[in-house]
CSV table of C-alpha atoms and ligand atoms in Angstrom, one decimal:
chain,number,residue,atom,x,y,z
B,1,MET,CA,178.5,-23.2,130.3
B,2,ARG,CA,174.8,-22.7,131.1
B,3,TYR,CA,175.9,-19.6,133.1
B,4,SER,CA,177.8,-18.0,130.2
B,5,LYS,CA,175.0,-18.8,127.8
B,6,GLY,CA,172.7,-16.8,130.1
B,7,LYS,CA,175.2,-13.9,130.1
B,8,GLY,CA,175.2,-13.9,126.3
B,9,TRP,CA,171.4,-13.4,126.3
B,10,LEU,CA,171.8,-10.6,128.7
B,11,VAL,CA,174.3,-8.8,126.4
B,12,VAL,CA,171.9,-9.3,123.4
B,13,LEU,CA,169.1,-8.0,125.5
B,14,LEU,CA,171.1,-4.9,126.6
B,15,LEU,CA,172.2,-4.2,123.0
B,16,GLY,CA,168.6,-4.6,121.9
B,17,LEU,CA,167.4,-2.2,124.6
B,18,LEU,CA,170.2,0.3,123.6
B,19,ALA,CA,169.2,0.1,119.9
B,20,ALA,CA,165.5,0.6,120.8
B,21,SER,CA,166.3,3.6,122.9
B,22,CYS,CA,168.1,5.2,120.0
B,23,ILE,CA,165.2,4.6,117.7
B,24,ARG,CA,162.7,6.1,120.1
B,25,ALA,CA,162.0,9.8,119.5
B,26,PRO,CA,163.8,12.0,122.0
B,27,GLN,CA,162.0,13.4,125.0
B,28,PRO,CA,160.7,16.9,124.4
B,29,SER,CA,162.2,19.7,126.5
B,30,LEU,CA,159.4,21.9,127.9
B,31,PRO,CA,157.7,24.1,127.0
B,32,VAL,CA,156.4,23.0,123.7
B,33,PRO,CA,153.7,24.5,121.5
B,34,THR,CA,150.1,23.3,121.7
B,35,PRO,CA,148.8,22.0,118.4
B,36,GLN,CA,146.8,25.3,118.1
B,37,GLN,CA,150.0,27.4,118.6
B,38,LEU,CA,151.9,25.4,116.1
B,39,GLU,CA,149.2,25.8,113.5
B,40,TRP,CA,149.1,29.5,114.3
B,41,GLN,CA,152.9,29.8,113.8
B,42,GLN,CA,152.6,28.1,110.5
B,43,LEU,CA,150.4,31.0,109.2
B,44,GLU,CA,153.5,33.2,109.3
B,45,THR,CA,151.9,36.3,107.6
B,46,TYR,CA,148.4,37.7,108.1
B,47,ALA,CA,146.7,41.1,107.9
B,48,PHE,CA,145.2,43.7,110.2
B,49,ILE,CA,142.5,46.0,109.0
B,50,HIS,CA,142.1,49.3,110.9
B,51,PHE,CA,138.8,50.9,109.9
B,52,GLY,CA,136.2,52.9,111.9
B,53,LEU,CA,135.3,56.5,112.9
B,54,ASN,CA,139.0,57.4,112.9
B,55,THR,CA,139.1,56.8,109.2
B,56,PHE,CA,136.6,59.7,108.8
B,57,ASN,CA,137.9,62.1,111.5
B,58,ASN,CA,141.5,61.7,110.5
B,59,MET,CA,142.6,60.6,113.9
B,60,GLU,CA,144.5,57.6,115.3
B,61,TRP,CA,142.8,57.6,118.8
B,62,GLY,CA,139.3,59.1,118.5
B,63,TYR,CA,138.2,60.6,121.8
B,64,GLY,CA,134.9,58.8,121.9
B,65,ASN,CA,132.6,61.8,120.9
B,66,THR,CA,132.7,61.8,117.1
B,67,PRO,CA,129.1,61.3,116.0
B,68,ALA,CA,128.3,57.9,114.7
B,69,SER,CA,126.7,59.6,111.7
B,70,THR,CA,130.2,60.5,110.5
B,71,PHE,CA,130.8,56.9,109.5
B,72,ASN,CA,129.9,56.9,105.8
B,73,PRO,CA,132.0,54.7,103.5
B,74,THR,CA,130.6,55.3,100.0
B,75,ASN,CA,132.0,52.3,98.1
B,76,LEU,CA,132.8,49.6,100.7
B,77,ASP,CA,133.6,46.2,99.5
B,78,CYS,CA,135.0,43.6,101.9
B,79,GLU,CA,135.7,41.2,99.0
B,80,GLN,CA,138.1,43.8,97.6
B,81,TRP,CA,139.9,43.7,100.9
B,82,VAL,CA,140.0,39.9,101.0
B,83,LEU,CA,141.1,39.5,97.4
B,84,THR,CA,143.8,42.1,97.9
B,85,LEU,CA,145.1,40.5,101.0
B,86,LYS,CA,145.1,37.0,99.4
B,87,ALA,CA,147.1,38.4,96.5
B,88,ALA,CA,149.5,39.8,99.0
B,89,GLY,CA,150.0,36.3,100.5
B,90,MET,CA,148.1,36.9,103.8
B,91,LYS,CA,146.6,33.8,105.4
B,92,GLY,CA,144.0,35.6,107.5
B,93,VAL,CA,142.7,39.0,108.6
B,94,ILE,CA,142.0,40.6,111.9
B,95,LEU,CA,139.5,43.5,111.9
B,96,THR,CA,139.2,46.3,114.5
B,97,ALA,CA,135.5,45.5,115.5
B,98,LYS,CA,135.9,48.3,118.0
B,99,HIS,CA,138.9,50.6,118.5
B,100,HIS,CA,139.5,52.8,121.6
B,101,ASP,CA,136.8,55.3,120.5
B,102,GLY,CA,134.2,52.7,121.3
B,103,PHE,CA,132.5,52.7,117.8
B,104,CYS,CA,131.3,49.2,116.9
B,105,LEU,CA,131.4,47.9,113.3
B,106,TRP,CA,128.7,45.4,114.0
B,107,PRO,CA,125.0,46.0,115.1
B,108,THR,CA,125.7,45.3,118.7
B,109,GLU,CA,123.0,45.3,121.4
B,110,THR,CA,125.4,46.7,123.9
B,111,THR,CA,125.5,50.4,122.7
B,112,ASP,CA,124.0,52.8,120.3
B,113,TYR,CA,127.5,53.9,119.3
B,114,SER,CA,127.6,51.6,116.3
B,115,ILE,CA,127.1,51.4,112.5
B,116,LYS,CA,123.3,51.0,113.3
B,117,ASN,CA,123.3,54.7,113.8
B,118,SER,CA,125.4,55.6,110.8
B,119,PRO,CA,124.4,56.3,107.1
B,120,TYR,CA,126.2,53.1,106.0
B,121,LYS,CA,123.4,51.0,104.4
B,122,ASP,CA,121.0,53.2,106.3
B,123,GLY,CA,122.0,51.6,109.5
B,124,HIS,CA,121.5,48.1,108.3
B,125,GLY,CA,125.1,47.3,107.6
B,126,ASP,CA,127.3,44.8,109.5
B,127,ILE,CA,131.0,45.1,108.5
B,128,VAL,CA,132.1,42.3,110.9
B,129,GLY,CA,129.6,40.0,109.2
B,130,GLU,CA,130.4,41.2,105.6
B,131,LEU,CA,134.1,40.6,106.2
B,132,ARG,CA,133.5,37.2,107.8
B,133,ASP,CA,131.5,36.2,104.7
B,134,ALA,CA,134.1,37.4,102.3
B,135,CYS,CA,136.8,35.5,104.2
B,136,ARG,CA,134.7,32.3,104.1
B,137,LYS,CA,134.1,32.7,100.4
B,138,HIS,CA,137.7,33.2,99.5
B,139,GLY,CA,139.4,30.9,102.2
B,140,LEU,CA,141.0,33.4,104.5
B,141,LYS,CA,141.1,33.0,108.3
B,142,PHE,CA,139.1,35.6,110.3
B,143,GLY,CA,140.0,37.2,113.6
B,144,LEU,CA,138.9,40.2,115.6
B,145,TYR,CA,140.3,43.1,117.6
B,146,LEU,CA,138.1,44.5,120.4
B,147,SER,CA,139.7,47.3,122.3
B,148,PRO,CA,139.2,46.9,126.1
B,149,TRP,CA,139.7,50.7,126.5
B,150,ASP,CA,136.5,52.4,125.5
B,151,ARG,CA,136.5,56.2,125.5
B,152,HIS,CA,132.8,56.5,124.7
B,153,GLN,CA,131.3,54.4,127.4
B,154,ALA,CA,130.0,56.3,130.5
B,155,GLU,CA,130.6,53.2,132.6
B,156,TYR,CA,134.2,52.8,131.6
B,157,GLY,CA,136.4,52.4,134.7
B,158,ARG,CA,133.5,51.0,136.7
B,159,GLU,CA,132.2,47.5,137.1
B,160,GLY,CA,129.3,48.0,134.6
B,161,TYR,CA,131.7,48.4,131.7
B,162,VAL,CA,133.4,45.1,132.2
B,163,SER,CA,130.1,43.3,131.7
B,164,ILE,CA,129.5,45.3,128.6
B,165,TYR,CA,133.0,44.4,127.3
B,166,HIS,CA,132.4,40.7,128.0
B,167,GLN,CA,129.0,40.9,126.4
B,168,GLN,CA,130.6,42.4,123.3
B,169,ILE,CA,133.0,39.5,123.1
B,170,ARG,CA,130.1,37.1,123.5
B,171,GLU,CA,128.2,38.7,120.6
B,172,LEU,CA,131.3,38.5,118.4
B,173,VAL,CA,132.3,35.0,119.1
B,174,SER,CA,128.8,33.6,119.0
B,175,ASN,CA,127.9,35.3,115.7
B,176,TYR,CA,131.1,35.5,113.7
B,177,GLY,CA,133.3,32.6,114.5
B,178,PRO,CA,135.2,30.5,114.3
B,179,LEU,CA,138.0,33.0,114.9
B,180,PHE,CA,141.7,32.2,114.5
B,181,GLU,CA,142.8,35.0,116.7
B,182,PHE,CA,141.3,37.5,119.2
B,183,TRP,CA,143.1,40.7,120.1
B,184,PHE,CA,142.5,42.4,123.5
B,185,ASP,CA,145.0,45.2,122.8
B,186,GLY,CA,147.2,46.8,125.4
B,187,ALA,CA,146.1,50.4,125.6
B,188,ASN,CA,144.4,50.8,128.9
B,189,GLY,CA,142.7,53.9,130.1
B,190,GLY,CA,143.4,57.6,130.1
B,191,ASP,CA,141.3,60.6,129.1
B,192,GLY,CA,138.1,60.2,127.1
B,193,TRP,CA,134.6,61.4,126.5
B,194,TYR,CA,133.0,58.7,128.8
B,195,GLY,CA,129.4,59.7,128.2
B,196,GLY,CA,130.2,63.3,128.5
B,197,ALA,CA,132.3,63.3,131.6
B,198,ASN,CA,135.4,64.3,129.7
B,199,GLU,CA,137.8,63.1,132.2
B,200,ARG,CA,140.8,60.9,132.9
B,201,ARG,CA,140.1,57.4,134.1
B,202,SER,CA,142.7,54.9,135.2
B,203,ILE,CA,142.2,51.2,135.8
B,204,VAL,CA,144.5,48.4,136.8
B,205,ALA,CA,144.3,46.4,133.7
B,206,GLU,CA,145.4,43.0,135.0
B,207,HIS,CA,142.4,43.0,137.5
B,208,TYR,CA,139.8,45.2,135.9
B,209,TYR,CA,139.0,43.4,132.7
B,210,ASP,CA,138.9,39.9,134.1
B,211,TYR,CA,140.9,38.6,131.2
B,212,GLU,CA,140.7,35.0,132.1
B,213,LYS,CA,136.9,35.2,131.8
B,214,ALA,CA,137.3,37.1,128.6
B,215,ARG,CA,139.5,34.4,127.2
B,216,ASP,CA,137.0,31.7,128.3
B,217,ILE,CA,134.2,33.5,126.5
B,218,VAL,CA,136.3,33.5,123.3
B,219,TRP,CA,137.2,29.8,123.7
B,220,SER,CA,133.6,28.9,124.5
B,221,HIS,CA,132.9,29.4,120.8
B,222,SER,CA,136.3,29.5,119.2
B,223,PRO,CA,138.4,27.0,121.2
B,224,ASP,CA,141.3,27.2,118.8
B,225,ALA,CA,141.6,31.0,118.8
B,226,ALA,CA,145.0,32.5,119.5
B,227,ILE,CA,144.8,35.1,122.2
B,228,PHE,CA,146.7,38.4,122.0
B,229,GLY,CA,147.0,40.6,125.1
B,230,GLY,CA,145.5,40.4,128.6
B,231,THR,CA,146.9,38.2,131.4
B,232,VAL,CA,146.6,34.8,129.7
B,233,PRO,CA,147.7,35.2,126.1
B,234,THR,CA,148.8,32.4,123.8
B,235,LEU,CA,151.1,34.6,121.9
B,236,ARG,CA,153.1,37.7,122.8
B,237,TRP,CA,153.5,41.2,121.5
B,238,ILE,CA,157.0,41.8,120.2
B,239,GLY,CA,157.2,45.0,122.2
B,240,ASN,CA,157.4,47.6,119.4
B,241,GLU,CA,155.3,48.6,116.4
B,242,GLU,CA,158.3,49.1,114.0
B,243,GLY,CA,158.1,45.7,112.6
B,244,VAL,CA,161.4,44.3,114.1
B,245,ALA,CA,161.8,41.2,116.2
B,246,SER,CA,165.0,40.6,118.1
B,247,ALA,CA,167.3,38.2,116.3
B,248,THR,CA,167.7,36.2,119.4
B,249,GLN,CA,164.1,35.0,119.7
B,250,TRP,CA,162.8,32.5,122.2
B,251,CYS,CA,159.3,31.2,122.1
B,252,SER,CA,159.5,30.4,125.8
B,253,TYR,CA,158.2,32.9,128.3
B,254,SER,CA,156.8,33.2,131.8
B,255,TYR,CA,153.4,34.7,132.6
B,256,GLY,CA,153.3,37.7,135.0
B,257,TYR,CA,152.2,41.3,135.0
B,258,ASP,CA,155.8,42.4,135.0
B,259,THR,CA,157.0,40.1,132.3
B,260,LEU,CA,154.0,40.7,130.0
B,261,ASN,CA,154.7,44.5,130.2
B,262,ASP,CA,158.5,44.4,129.9
B,263,THR,CA,159.4,45.4,126.3
B,264,ARG,CA,162.9,44.2,126.7
B,265,LEU,CA,161.8,40.7,127.6
B,266,LEU,CA,158.9,40.8,125.1
B,267,ALA,CA,161.5,41.5,122.4
B,268,THR,CA,163.6,38.3,122.9
B,269,GLY,CA,161.4,35.9,124.9
B,270,MET,CA,162.8,34.2,128.0
B,271,PRO,CA,165.1,31.2,127.4
B,272,GLU,CA,164.2,29.8,130.8
B,273,GLY,CA,160.4,30.5,130.5
B,274,ASP,CA,157.9,27.8,131.3
B,275,VAL,CA,155.2,28.6,128.8
B,276,TRP,CA,155.2,28.6,125.0
B,277,LEU,CA,154.5,32.1,124.0
B,278,PRO,CA,155.6,32.8,120.4
B,279,ALA,CA,156.0,36.4,119.2
B,280,GLU,CA,153.8,38.4,116.8
B,281,VAL,CA,155.2,41.5,115.0
B,282,ASP,CA,152.4,44.0,114.3
B,283,VAL,CA,153.2,46.9,112.0
B,284,SER,CA,151.4,49.0,109.5
B,285,ILE,CA,152.1,49.3,105.8
B,286,ARG,CA,151.8,53.1,106.4
B,287,PRO,CA,153.0,55.2,109.3
B,288,GLY,CA,149.5,55.2,110.9
B,289,TRP,CA,147.2,52.4,111.7
B,290,PHE,CA,144.2,54.3,110.3
B,291,TYR,CA,143.9,55.8,106.8
B,292,HIS,CA,145.2,59.4,106.4
B,293,VAL,CA,145.3,61.0,103.0
B,294,SER,CA,148.6,62.7,104.0
B,295,GLU,CA,150.3,59.3,104.2
B,296,ASP,CA,149.5,58.3,100.6
B,297,ALA,CA,153.1,58.8,99.6
B,298,LYS,CA,154.4,57.0,102.7
B,299,VAL,CA,153.3,53.4,101.9
B,300,LYS,CA,156.1,51.0,102.6
B,301,THR,CA,158.0,50.0,99.5
B,302,VAL,CA,158.7,46.4,98.3
B,303,ASP,CA,162.2,46.6,99.7
B,304,GLU,CA,160.9,47.9,103.1
B,305,LEU,CA,158.3,45.1,103.2
B,306,MET,CA,161.1,42.5,102.4
B,307,GLU,CA,163.0,43.9,105.4
B,308,LEU,CA,159.9,43.5,107.6
B,309,TYR,CA,159.6,39.9,106.5
B,310,TYR,CA,163.2,39.1,107.3
B,311,HIS,CA,162.9,40.9,110.7
B,312,SER,CA,159.7,39.0,111.7
B,313,VAL,CA,159.1,35.7,109.9
B,314,GLY,CA,162.9,35.4,109.4
B,315,ARG,CA,163.4,35.8,113.2
B,316,ASN,CA,160.9,33.3,114.5
B,317,ALA,CA,157.9,35.6,114.8
B,318,ASN,CA,154.6,36.0,112.9
B,319,LEU,CA,154.0,39.1,110.9
B,320,LEU,CA,150.7,40.9,111.3
B,321,LEU,CA,150.7,43.6,108.6
B,322,ASN,CA,148.1,46.3,108.8
B,323,PHE,CA,146.2,47.7,105.9
B,324,PRO,CA,144.3,50.9,106.6
B,325,VAL,CA,141.0,51.1,104.7
B,326,ASN,CA,140.1,54.5,103.2
B,327,GLN,CA,137.0,56.6,103.4
B,328,GLU,CA,135.6,54.9,100.3
B,329,GLY,CA,135.8,51.6,102.2
B,330,ARG,CA,138.7,50.2,100.1
B,331,ILE,CA,142.3,49.3,100.5
B,332,PRO,CA,143.9,52.0,98.4
B,333,ALA,CA,145.5,51.0,95.1
B,334,ILE,CA,149.0,52.1,96.1
B,335,ASP,CA,149.0,49.9,99.2
B,336,SER,CA,147.6,47.0,97.3
B,337,SER,CA,150.2,47.3,94.5
B,338,HIS,CA,153.1,47.4,96.9
B,339,ALA,CA,151.8,44.5,98.9
B,340,VAL,CA,151.1,42.3,95.9
B,341,ALA,CA,154.5,43.1,94.3
B,342,TRP,CA,156.2,42.2,97.7
B,343,HIS,CA,154.4,38.9,97.7
B,344,HIS,CA,155.6,38.1,94.2
B,345,LYS,CA,159.2,39.0,95.3
B,346,LEU,CA,158.9,36.7,98.3
B,347,ARG,CA,157.7,33.8,96.1
B,348,GLU,CA,160.5,34.4,93.6
B,349,THR,CA,163.1,34.6,96.3
B,350,PHE,CA,162.0,31.4,98.1
B,351,THR,CA,161.0,29.2,95.2
B,352,ASN,CA,164.4,27.7,94.3
B,353,ASP,CA,165.8,25.8,97.3
B,354,LEU,CA,169.4,25.3,96.3
B,355,LEU,CA,169.9,22.4,98.7
B,356,GLN,CA,167.4,20.2,96.8
B,357,GLY,CA,169.5,17.6,95.1
B,358,SER,CA,172.5,18.0,97.4
B,359,GLU,CA,173.9,15.1,99.5
B,360,VAL,CA,173.6,15.7,103.2
B,361,ARG,CA,175.2,14.0,106.2
B,362,GLY,CA,175.0,14.7,109.9
B,363,SER,CA,178.0,14.5,112.3
B,364,ASN,CA,175.8,12.6,114.7
B,365,THR,CA,172.4,10.8,114.0
B,366,ARG,CA,170.2,9.1,116.5
B,367,SER,CA,169.2,6.4,114.0
B,368,SER,CA,168.2,6.1,110.4
B,369,ARG,CA,164.6,6.9,111.3
B,370,PHE,CA,165.9,10.4,112.2
B,371,GLY,CA,168.5,10.8,109.5
B,372,ALA,CA,169.9,14.0,108.1
B,373,ARG,CA,168.0,13.5,104.8
B,374,HIS,CA,164.8,14.6,106.6
B,375,VAL,CA,165.9,18.2,106.7
B,376,LEU,CA,165.5,18.4,102.9
B,377,ASP,CA,161.8,17.3,102.7
B,378,ASP,CA,158.8,19.4,103.4
B,379,ASP,CA,157.0,16.9,105.7
B,380,ASP,CA,156.8,18.8,109.0
B,381,THR,CA,156.7,15.5,111.0
B,382,HIS,CA,160.2,14.5,109.7
B,383,TYR,CA,163.3,15.8,111.4
B,384,TRP,CA,167.0,15.0,111.9
B,385,THR,CA,168.0,14.4,115.5
B,386,THR,CA,171.0,13.2,117.5
B,387,GLU,CA,171.7,10.8,120.2
B,388,ASP,CA,170.8,11.9,123.7
B,389,GLY,CA,173.3,14.2,125.4
B,390,VAL,CA,174.8,15.6,122.2
B,391,THR,CA,174.9,19.4,122.5
B,392,CYS,CA,176.7,20.2,119.2
B,393,ALA,CA,176.3,18.7,115.8
B,394,GLU,CA,176.5,19.7,112.2
B,395,LEU,CA,175.1,19.1,108.8
B,396,VAL,CA,177.2,19.1,105.7
B,397,PHE,CA,175.6,19.5,102.3
B,398,ASP,CA,177.5,18.6,99.1
B,399,PHE,CA,176.4,20.5,96.1
B,400,ARG,CA,176.5,18.7,92.7
B,401,GLN,CA,178.1,21.8,91.2
B,402,PRO,CA,179.5,25.0,92.6
B,403,THR,CA,176.5,27.0,93.8
B,404,GLU,CA,176.0,30.7,94.6
B,405,LEU,CA,174.0,31.4,97.7
B,406,ASN,CA,173.4,34.2,100.2
B,407,MET,CA,170.7,32.9,102.6
B,408,VAL,CA,169.8,29.9,104.7
B,409,ALA,CA,166.4,29.2,106.2
B,410,LEU,CA,166.4,26.9,109.3
B,411,GLN,CA,163.6,25.3,111.3
B,412,GLU,CA,163.8,23.5,114.5
B,413,TYR,CA,161.3,20.6,115.1
B,414,VAL,CA,159.6,22.7,117.8
B,415,ARG,CA,157.2,19.9,118.9
B,416,LEU,CA,160.3,18.9,121.0
B,417,GLY,CA,160.9,22.5,122.2
B,418,GLN,CA,163.2,25.3,121.1
B,419,ASN,CA,166.7,24.6,122.0
B,420,VAL,CA,169.3,25.9,119.6
B,421,LYS,CA,171.3,28.8,121.0
B,422,LYS,CA,174.1,29.1,118.6
B,423,ILE,CA,174.4,28.6,114.8
B,424,THR,CA,177.6,28.6,112.7
B,425,VAL,CA,177.3,28.6,108.9
B,426,SER,CA,180.4,27.9,106.8
B,427,TYR,CA,181.0,27.0,103.2
B,428,SER,CA,183.8,25.2,101.4
B,429,LYS,CA,185.4,26.2,98.1
B,430,ASN,CA,188.2,24.2,96.6
B,431,GLY,CA,188.6,22.3,99.8
B,432,LYS,CA,188.9,25.3,102.0
B,433,TRP,CA,186.3,26.1,104.7
B,434,LEU,CA,185.3,29.7,105.5
B,435,PRO,CA,182.6,31.2,107.6
B,436,VAL,CA,179.9,33.2,105.8
B,437,VAL,CA,180.0,37.0,106.4
B,438,THR,CA,176.9,38.4,108.0
B,439,ASP,CA,175.8,41.1,110.6
B,440,GLU,CA,173.0,38.8,111.7
B,441,PRO,CA,173.5,37.5,115.3
B,442,MET,CA,173.9,33.7,115.0
B,443,THR,CA,171.9,32.6,118.0
B,444,THR,CA,168.4,31.1,118.1
B,445,VAL,CA,166.4,29.2,115.4
B,446,GLY,CA,162.9,28.2,116.7
B,447,TYR,CA,160.0,27.7,114.3
B,448,LYS,CA,161.9,29.6,111.5
B,449,ARG,CA,165.1,31.5,111.2
B,450,ILE,CA,166.4,33.1,108.0
B,451,ILE,CA,170.1,34.2,107.9
B,452,ARG,CA,171.3,36.4,105.1
B,453,PHE,CA,175.0,36.7,104.3
B,454,GLN,CA,177.3,37.9,101.6
B,455,THR,CA,177.0,35.9,98.4
B,456,VAL,CA,179.4,33.0,98.2
B,457,GLU,CA,180.1,30.3,95.6
B,458,ALA,CA,180.3,27.0,97.4
B,459,ASP,CA,181.1,23.4,96.8
B,460,GLN,CA,179.7,22.5,100.2
B,461,LEU,CA,177.6,24.2,103.0
B,462,ARG,CA,178.0,23.4,106.7
B,463,VAL,CA,175.6,24.4,109.4
B,464,ARG,CA,176.5,23.7,113.0
B,465,PHE,CA,174.1,23.9,115.9
B,466,ASN,CA,174.7,24.2,119.6
B,467,VAL,CA,171.9,23.5,122.0
B,468,GLY,CA,172.0,24.6,125.7
B,469,LYS,CA,169.4,22.3,127.2
B,470,GLY,CA,167.3,19.7,125.5
B,471,VAL,CA,167.5,18.0,122.3
B,472,LEU,CA,168.9,19.1,118.9
B,473,ALA,CA,166.1,18.4,116.4
B,474,ILE,CA,166.1,20.1,113.0
B,475,GLN,CA,163.0,19.9,110.7
B,476,LYS,CA,164.2,21.8,107.7
B,477,VAL,CA,167.2,23.5,106.1
B,478,ALA,CA,167.0,25.4,102.9
B,479,ALA,CA,169.3,27.7,101.0
B,480,TYR,CA,168.6,30.5,98.6
B,481,ARG,CA,170.2,33.2,96.5
B,482,GLU,CA,168.3,36.5,96.7
E,1,LIG,C1,147.7,49.7,119.8
E,1,LIG,C2,146.7,50.8,119.5
E,1,LIG,O1,146.7,51.8,120.5
E,1,LIG,C3,146.8,51.3,118.1
E,1,LIG,O2,145.9,52.3,117.8
E,1,LIG,C4,146.7,50.1,117.2
E,1,LIG,O3,145.4,49.6,117.3
E,1,LIG,C5,147.7,49.0,117.5
E,1,LIG,C6,147.6,47.8,116.7
E,1,LIG,O4,147.6,48.6,118.9
E,1,LIG,O5,147.8,49.3,121.1
């Protein structure tokens, strides 16, 4: 009797332990984002500004010998840039403090080749400072691009230049931070003026610039800054400048000179990678990065900007959209009107989440704490997840009335890693289930994935997820009709 009573307690204990293990959050599957990386991913869209001597000599890659006196914006207004970018939905802006031609937009101590020797404000201007102030005033995040390649510097290619480059970073981060992102850029050596040498200089980028030190200098003042480029980035280039991320899009990656220079891998990420390295899609609103009057009729249209959005943010990547500033020192009206109209269209498209008010159930649920209802709220700490070991599960949404839709937006709870490798979207009409019709590959989700399909009228929507490794954890599902 005493013995069986003891056994009963054991069973109760075991059941209790089992229940507790189901309530506990699942183990993350590595890699996972740092809090800074997650915050960076949540920005989704932010702007680039390319402005400098190239704006005045009508080039994309100045050789390094255009006189500083050529830089002469007549009506420059950084607040106009910031207000335009805000109206276009941008969350931050990254300025080319120095492009490959070596001309500096702040009054640096490291070279005479700067706005100090230009007519702008009689040499007393500081465009990095003016933009930083405008960003602070209007609540935009601020970042900087500093080209490692410098076609002006006599010392480029030798040791002396690397100290100059690091000193420039130091000046920037100590005077203009905090910065949300720092761009090292990937163009590395070639021909240039180089103090009058007019020759070709090659370097081995991975060793020459001492990128680890460069990153540490950035982090000494802006510890949360995302790092683009170099050997130890915290985000990765998508591998093209056309504005297109691959539909299969992993945030995981592996560091290495080869991997960080392989455009095929950069495009998709590496499912087996051991570091979290989310993608950034950089693209210009015009064909060029710098302003050219000949491109005034080539500003991307609202429809083209919508495609850029679906092919970047809609594919688990951030969108860094470039705005060339013109010779006056303004974002031209045409670029501004297209960008603002695009932002309105985005808002209109994504305002009405058709799943709000629907009933949702999961085919498997870890416990009520992780119930399917969490995919309908906007709290990014809430998510639906399954019992351990479940590699395929689905969510079914019952609409209150037949509903027309042509898009779903999905988000994994990436604090536990990125794990979904296959998605299936179906709808039911009058009791019959059919797959949606789409050209979009139905593979990864990650931080965010938007899938467009032919418009359907549905009584119910079903989204099935398959994970390879790790846990199935979904933070958000929304549906729209564009
Ligand atoms: C590239 C540069 O060579 C382009 O001029 C531009 O700045 C782009 C964003 O990055 O590497």
